[in-house]
PDB file of C-alpha atoms and ligand atoms in Angstrom:
ATOM      1  CA  MET A 966     116.578  96.899 110.464  1.00 84.00           C
ATOM      2  CA  LYS A 967     115.164  93.901 112.275  1.00 90.00           C
ATOM      3  CA  GLU A 968     111.614  92.788 111.507  1.00 91.00           C
ATOM      4  CA  ASN A 969     109.339  91.490 114.245  1.00 94.00           C
ATOM      5  CA  VAL A 970     105.908  89.909 113.823  1.00 96.00           C
ATOM      6  CA  LYS A 971     103.303  90.181 116.581  1.00 97.00           C
ATOM      7  CA  ILE A 972     100.091  88.095 116.414  1.00 98.00           C
ATOM      8  CA  LEU A 973      96.978  90.147 115.634  1.00 98.00           C
ATOM      9  CA  LEU A 974      94.528  87.339 114.784  1.00 98.00           C
ATOM     10  CA  SER A 975      95.252  83.728 115.721  1.00 98.00           C
ATOM     11  CA  GLU A 976      94.802  80.812 113.339  1.00 98.00           C
ATOM     12  CA  GLN A 977      91.739  79.648 115.313  1.00 98.00           C
ATOM     13  CA  GLU A 978      90.106  83.095 115.177  1.00 98.00           C
ATOM     14  CA  VAL A 979      90.702  83.360 111.437  1.00 98.00           C
ATOM     15  CA  ASP A 980      89.450  79.851 110.696  1.00 98.00           C
ATOM     16  CA  ARG A 981      86.341  80.337 112.850  1.00 98.00           C
ATOM     17  CA  ARG A 982      85.471  83.558 111.027  1.00 98.00           C
ATOM     18  CA  ILE A 983      86.064  81.992 107.586  1.00 98.00           C
ATOM     19  CA  GLU A 984      83.644  79.215 108.582  1.00 98.00           C
ATOM     20  CA  GLU A 985      80.990  81.860 109.404  1.00 98.00           C
ATOM     21  CA  ILE A 986      81.500  83.767 106.154  1.00 98.00           C
ATOM     22  CA  ALA A 987      81.429  80.516 104.139  1.00 98.00           C
ATOM     23  CA  GLY A 988      78.098  79.696 105.810  1.00 98.00           C
ATOM     24  CA  GLN A 989      76.725  83.097 104.870  1.00 98.00           C
ATOM     25  CA  ILE A 990      77.926  82.693 101.256  1.00 98.00           C
ATOM     26  CA  SER A 991      76.407  79.181 101.069  1.00 98.00           C
ATOM     27  CA  ARG A 992      73.041  80.554 102.235  1.00 98.00           C
ATOM     28  CA  ASP A 993      73.155  83.591  99.913  1.00 98.00           C
ATOM     29  CA  TYR A 994      73.953  81.436  96.852  1.00 98.00           C
ATOM     30  CA  ALA A 995      71.602  78.550  97.778  1.00 98.00           C
ATOM     31  CA  GLY A 996      70.481  76.683  94.625  1.00 98.00           C
ATOM     32  CA  GLN A 997      73.181  78.424  92.552  1.00 98.00           C
ATOM     33  CA  GLU A 998      76.839  77.968  91.673  1.00 98.00           C
ATOM     34  CA  VAL A 999      79.556  80.397  92.679  1.00 98.00           C
ATOM     35  CA  HIS A1000      82.670  81.184  90.634  1.00 98.00           C
ATOM     36  CA  LEU A1001      85.495  82.229  92.943  1.00 98.00           C
ATOM     37  CA  ILE A1002      88.206  84.506  91.590  1.00 98.00           C
ATOM     38  CA  CYS A1003      91.388  84.485  93.607  1.00 98.00           C
ATOM     39  CA  VAL A1004      93.515  87.601  93.451  1.00 95.00           C
ATOM     40  CA  LEU A1005      97.053  86.176  93.535  1.00 95.00           C
ATOM     41  CA  LYS A1006      99.119  85.686  95.517  1.00 94.00           C
ATOM     42  CA  GLY A1007      97.844  87.024  98.813  1.00 96.00           C
ATOM     43  CA  ALA A1008      94.348  85.532  98.640  1.00 98.00           C
ATOM     44  CA  VAL A1009      95.470  81.937  97.953  1.00 98.00           C
ATOM     45  CA  PHE A1010      95.360  80.652 101.539  1.00 98.00           C
ATOM     46  CA  PHE A1011      92.072  82.438 102.277  1.00 98.00           C
ATOM     47  CA  MET A1012      90.422  81.200  99.082  1.00 98.00           C
ATOM     48  CA  CYS A1013      91.349  77.556  99.786  1.00 98.00           C
ATOM     49  CA  GLU A1014      90.022  77.706 103.340  1.00 98.00           C
ATOM     50  CA  LEU A1015      86.877  79.522 102.207  1.00 98.00           C
ATOM     51  CA  ALA A1016      86.188  77.201  99.246  1.00 98.00           C
ATOM     52  CA  LYS A1017      86.525  74.098 101.473  1.00 98.00           C
ATOM     53  CA  ARG A1018      83.705  75.380 103.673  1.00 98.00           C
ATOM     54  CA  ILE A1019      81.252  76.583 100.973  1.00 98.00           C
ATOM     55  CA  THR A1020      78.489  74.028 100.452  1.00 98.00           C
ATOM     56  CA  VAL A1021      77.096  75.161  97.041  1.00 98.00           C
ATOM     57  CA  PRO A1022      78.973  74.075  93.864  1.00 98.00           C
ATOM     58  CA  VAL A1023      82.199  76.067  93.434  1.00 98.00           C
ATOM     59  CA  THR A1024      84.423  76.754  90.432  1.00 98.00           C
ATOM     60  CA  MET A1025      87.641  78.763  90.645  1.00 98.00           C
ATOM     61  CA  ASP A1026      89.912  80.942  88.581  1.00 98.00           C
ATOM     62  CA  PHE A1027      93.005  82.994  89.335  1.00 98.00           C
ATOM     63  CA  MET A1028      94.147  86.453  88.440  1.00 97.00           C
ATOM     64  CA  SER A1029      97.178  88.510  89.292  1.00 94.00           C
ATOM     65  CA  VAL A1030      97.331  92.284  89.424  1.00 90.00           C
ATOM     66  CA  SER A1031     100.182  94.370  90.736  1.00 81.00           C
ATOM     67  CA  SER A1032      99.664  97.365  92.971  1.00 67.00           C
ATOM     68  CA  TYR A1033     102.645  97.168  95.299  1.00 55.00           C
ATOM     69  CA  GLY A1034     106.394  96.789  94.960  1.00 54.00           C
ATOM     70  CA  ASN A1035     108.518  95.457  97.798  1.00 50.00           C
ATOM     71  CA  ASP A1036     107.260  98.208 100.063  1.00 52.00           C
ATOM     72  CA  THR A1037     104.517  98.858 102.575  1.00 52.00           C
ATOM     73  CA  LYS A1038     102.998 101.812 100.665  1.00 53.00           C
ATOM     74  CA  SER A1039     100.687 101.659  97.630  1.00 55.00           C
ATOM     75  CA  SER A1040     102.307 102.763  94.383  1.00 54.00           C
ATOM     76  CA  GLY A1041      98.885 103.561  92.923  1.00 56.00           C
ATOM     77  CA  VAL A1042      99.864 101.595  89.823  1.00 61.00           C
ATOM     78  CA  VAL A1043      97.587  98.657  89.001  1.00 74.00           C
ATOM     79  CA  LYS A1044      98.237  96.326  86.095  1.00 83.00           C
ATOM     80  CA  ILE A1045      97.057  92.831  85.056  1.00 90.00           C
ATOM     81  CA  VAL A1046      99.985  90.461  85.398  1.00 92.00           C
ATOM     82  CA  LYS A1047      97.958  87.266  84.816  1.00 96.00           C
ATOM     83  CA  ASP A1048      94.427  87.288  83.419  1.00 97.00           C
ATOM     84  CA  LEU A1049      91.662  84.736  84.071  1.00 98.00           C
ATOM     85  CA  ASP A1050      91.588  81.464  82.087  1.00 98.00           C
ATOM     86  CA  GLU A1051      87.771  81.350  81.725  1.00 98.00           C
ATOM     87  CA  PRO A1052      85.131  83.841  80.532  1.00 98.00           C
ATOM     88  CA  LEU A1053      82.676  85.182  83.134  1.00 98.00           C
ATOM     89  CA  ASP A1054      79.467  85.304  81.049  1.00 98.00           C
ATOM     90  CA  GLY A1055      76.426  84.331  83.108  1.00 98.00           C
ATOM     91  CA  LYS A1056      78.460  83.318  86.186  1.00 98.00           C
ATOM     92  CA  ASN A1057      77.910  84.329  89.792  1.00 98.00           C
ATOM     93  CA  VAL A1058      81.353  85.769  90.336  1.00 98.00           C
ATOM     94  CA  LEU A1059      82.783  86.272  93.796  1.00 98.00           C
ATOM     95  CA  ILE A1060      86.147  88.046  93.931  1.00 98.00           C
ATOM     96  CA  VAL A1061      88.248  86.756  96.821  1.00 98.00           C
ATOM     97  CA  GLU A1062      90.839  89.222  98.089  1.00 98.00           C
ATOM     98  CA  ASP A1063      93.304  89.157 100.972  1.00 98.00           C
ATOM     99  CA  ILE A1064      93.083  92.787 102.053  1.00 97.00           C
ATOM    100  CA  ILE A1065      91.504  96.035 100.922  1.00 96.00           C
ATOM    101  CA  ASP A1066      93.643  99.025 101.706  1.00 94.00           C
ATOM    102  CA  SER A1067      93.266 102.114  99.459  1.00 92.00           C
ATOM    103  CA  GLY A1068      90.687 100.189  97.388  1.00 93.00           C
ATOM    104  CA  ARG A1069      92.480 101.099  94.158  1.00 89.00           C
ATOM    105  CA  THR A1070      93.185  97.494  93.135  1.00 89.00           C
ATOM    106  CA  LEU A1071      89.609  96.354  93.673  1.00 92.00           C
ATOM    107  CA  SER A1072      87.867  99.346  92.119  1.00 91.00           C
ATOM    108  CA  TYR A1073      89.957  98.767  89.000  1.00 88.00           C
ATOM    109  CA  LEU A1074      89.360  95.001  88.992  1.00 92.00           C
ATOM    110  CA  ILE A1075      85.607  95.373  89.481  1.00 94.00           C
ATOM    111  CA  GLU A1076      85.450  97.833  86.604  1.00 91.00           C
ATOM    112  CA  ILE A1077      87.109  95.416  84.161  1.00 92.00           C
ATOM    113  CA  LEU A1078      85.317  92.280  85.374  1.00 96.00           C
ATOM    114  CA  GLU A1079      81.879  93.943  85.157  1.00 97.00           C
ATOM    115  CA  LYS A1080      82.458  94.397  81.409  1.00 97.00           C
ATOM    116  CA  ARG A1081      82.718  90.584  81.019  1.00 98.00           C
ATOM    117  CA  ASN A1082      78.962  90.087  81.639  1.00 98.00           C
ATOM    118  CA  PRO A1083      78.837  88.060  84.857  1.00 98.00           C
ATOM    119  CA  ALA A1084      75.306  87.258  86.153  1.00 98.00           C
ATOM    120  CA  SER A1085      76.427  88.828  89.436  1.00 98.00           C
ATOM    121  CA  LEU A1086      79.653  90.234  90.834  1.00 98.00           C
ATOM    122  CA  ARG A1087      80.410  90.369  94.541  1.00 98.00           C
ATOM    123  CA  LEU A1088      83.473  90.913  96.678  1.00 98.00           C
ATOM    124  CA  CYS A1089      84.765  88.946  99.652  1.00 98.00           C
ATOM    125  CA  THR A1090      87.827  89.986 101.650  1.00 98.00           C
ATOM    126  CA  LEU A1091      89.730  88.469 104.536  1.00 98.00           C
ATOM    127  CA  LEU A1092      90.829  91.870 105.863  1.00 98.00           C
ATOM    128  CA  ASP A1093      89.773  95.470 105.407  1.00 98.00           C
ATOM    129  CA  LYS A1094      91.492  98.678 106.528  1.00 97.00           C
ATOM    130  CA  PRO A1095      88.508 101.056 106.094  1.00 95.00           C
ATOM    131  CA  GLU A1096      90.435 104.121 107.353  1.00 95.00           C
ATOM    132  CA  ARG A1097      92.775 103.891 104.381  1.00 93.00           C
ATOM    133  CA  ARG A1098      90.142 103.987 101.643  1.00 95.00           C
ATOM    134  CA  ILE A1099      90.784 106.279  98.668  1.00 94.00           C
ATOM    135  CA  ALA A1100      88.747 104.539  95.923  1.00 93.00           C
ATOM    136  CA  GLN A1101      85.172 103.603  96.865  1.00 93.00           C
ATOM    137  CA  VAL A1102      84.355  99.858  96.731  1.00 95.00           C
ATOM    138  CA  THR A1103      81.361  97.897  98.007  1.00 96.00           C
ATOM    139  CA  VAL A1104      82.529  94.928 100.051  1.00 97.00           C
ATOM    140  CA  ASP A1105      79.884  92.183 100.349  1.00 98.00           C
ATOM    141  CA  TYR A1106      81.716  89.887 102.779  1.00 98.00           C
ATOM    142  CA  THR A1107      84.424  91.003 105.227  1.00 98.00           C
ATOM    143  CA  CYS A1108      86.042  88.620 107.697  1.00 98.00           C
ATOM    144  CA  PHE A1109      87.823  91.310 109.757  1.00 98.00           C
ATOM    145  CA  ASN A1110      88.178  95.088 109.835  1.00 98.00           C
ATOM    146  CA  ILE A1111      91.666  95.909 111.102  1.00 98.00           C
ATOM    147  CA  PRO A1112      93.474  99.116 112.127  1.00 96.00           C
ATOM    148  CA  ASP A1113      95.919 100.868 109.816  1.00 95.00           C
ATOM    149  CA  GLU A1114      98.921  98.628 110.417  1.00 95.00           C
ATOM    150  CA  PHE A1115     100.991  96.541 108.010  1.00 95.00           C
ATOM    151  CA  VAL A1116     100.030  92.890 108.397  1.00 97.00           C
ATOM    152  CA  VAL A1117     101.460  89.601 107.154  1.00 98.00           C
ATOM    153  CA  GLY A1118     100.595  85.921 107.261  1.00 98.00           C
ATOM    154  CA  TYR A1119      97.716  83.801 105.989  1.00 98.00           C
ATOM    155  CA  GLY A1120      98.906  84.643 102.449  1.00 98.00           C
ATOM    156  CA  LEU A1121      99.933  88.261 103.045  1.00 98.00           C
ATOM    157  CA  ASP A1122     103.551  89.195 102.552  1.00 96.00           C
ATOM    158  CA  TYR A1123     106.183  91.756 103.343  1.00 95.00           C
ATOM    159  CA  ALA A1124     108.738  91.683 100.482  1.00 94.00           C
ATOM    160  CA  GLN A1125     107.370  88.212  99.551  1.00 95.00           C
ATOM    161  CA  LYS A1126     108.059  86.791 103.013  1.00 96.00           C
ATOM    162  CA  TYR A1127     105.734  85.537 105.778  1.00 97.00           C
ATOM    163  CA  ARG A1128     102.912  84.342 103.492  1.00 98.00           C
ATOM    164  CA  ASN A1129     103.084  80.911 105.115  1.00 98.00           C
ATOM    165  CA  LEU A1130     102.445  82.112 108.677  1.00 98.00           C
ATOM    166  CA  PRO A1131      99.217  80.402 109.817  1.00 98.00           C
ATOM    167  CA  PHE A1132      98.046  83.555 111.670  1.00 98.00           C
ATOM    168  CA  ILE A1133      97.737  87.281 110.869  1.00 98.00           C
ATOM    169  CA  GLY A1134     100.546  89.314 112.398  1.00 98.00           C
ATOM    170  CA  VAL A1135     101.648  92.948 112.517  1.00 98.00           C
ATOM    171  CA  VAL A1136     105.157  93.733 111.279  1.00 94.00           C
ATOM    172  CA  THR A1137     107.233  96.164 113.286  1.00 91.00           C
ATOM    173  CA  PHE A1138     110.783  97.273 112.629  1.00 89.00           C
ATOM    174  CA  SER A1139     113.612  97.820 115.106  1.00 89.00           C
ATOM    175  CA  ASP A1140     117.355  98.506 114.843  1.00 83.00           C
TER     176      ASP A1140
HETATM  177  P1  IMP B2254      94.903  98.609  97.640  1.00 54.85           P
HETATM  178  O1  IMP B2254      94.853  98.715  96.145  1.00 54.85           O
HETATM  179  O2  IMP B2254      95.605  99.776  98.256  1.00 54.85           O
HETATM  180  O3  IMP B2254      93.552  98.357  98.263  1.00 54.85           O
HETATM  181  O4  IMP B2254      95.871  97.417  97.970  1.00 54.85           O
HETATM  182  C1  IMP B2254      95.477  96.121  98.035  1.00 54.85           C
HETATM  183  C2  IMP B2254      96.678  95.198  98.008  1.00 54.85           C
HETATM  184  O5  IMP B2254      97.802  95.760  98.690  1.00 54.85           O
HETATM  185  C3  IMP B2254      96.367  93.922  98.739  1.00 54.85           C
HETATM  186  O6  IMP B2254      95.771  92.982  97.899  1.00 54.85           O
HETATM  187  C4  IMP B2254      97.733  93.504  99.241  1.00 54.85           C
HETATM  188  O7  IMP B2254      98.389  92.745  98.258  1.00 54.85           O
HETATM  189  C5  IMP B2254      98.465  94.799  99.466  1.00 54.85           C
HETATM  190  N1  IMP B2254      98.426  95.214 100.892  1.00 54.85           N
HETATM  191  C6  IMP B2254      97.738  96.255 101.424  1.00 54.85           C
HETATM  192  N2  IMP B2254      97.902  96.338 102.756  1.00 54.85           N
HETATM  193  C7  IMP B2254      98.702  95.316 103.090  1.00 54.85           C
HETATM  194  C8  IMP B2254      99.234  94.832 104.349  1.00 54.85           C
HETATM  195  O8  IMP B2254      98.972  95.357 105.450  1.00 54.85           O
HETATM  196  N3  IMP B2254     100.022  93.725 104.256  1.00 54.85           N
HETATM  197  C9  IMP B2254     100.317  93.096 103.097  1.00 54.85           C
HETATM  198  N4  IMP B2254      99.833  93.493 101.905  1.00 54.85           N
HETATM  199  C10 IMP B2254      99.042  94.590 101.899  1.00 54.85           C
HETATM  200 MG1   MG B2255      96.054  91.196  97.143  1.00 54.85          MG
END
């Protein structure tokens, strides 16, 4: 099977939208600090670009949860592979995610992070596939809603490949 990648959102479109969302976050958290939590590995590129454009003081931490194997379908299994380094007590926590699909990963993450007493807990995602939702999650900041297609690039992978593409592309398969 041959894999092909077709551009869905160009680098300029993505960067322009991240700038807008960062502006909105900076206004919403004016006079406060924001603690960004990157959900590894997919959200790494997005979090860096977002953090660079936020104008209030930012701190960061990283977490890794697994919900997918080397496949394009959710396994429904979510487990913490790497936990945060810092406690969340009293912090304005903003979870930064690459994509929300079924919502299982995020609903689980939110449930465990809420128990760590943050002052506030919000969610920011680069991409959302609303049609695919199984578990209900409130998304505070969404860069793009996309159709139900498997996408790669800007941190997102297919079997660990394509994360370094500077744009968001759709993967298709041919013989
Ligand atoms: P959920 O638990 O079904 O919402 O899955 C969320 C996770 O699945 C994301 O953080 C991604 O790692 C992965 N994922 C879902 N859809 C895609 C896609 O289209 N491309 C790449 N990864 C995806
Ligand atoms: Mg992810």
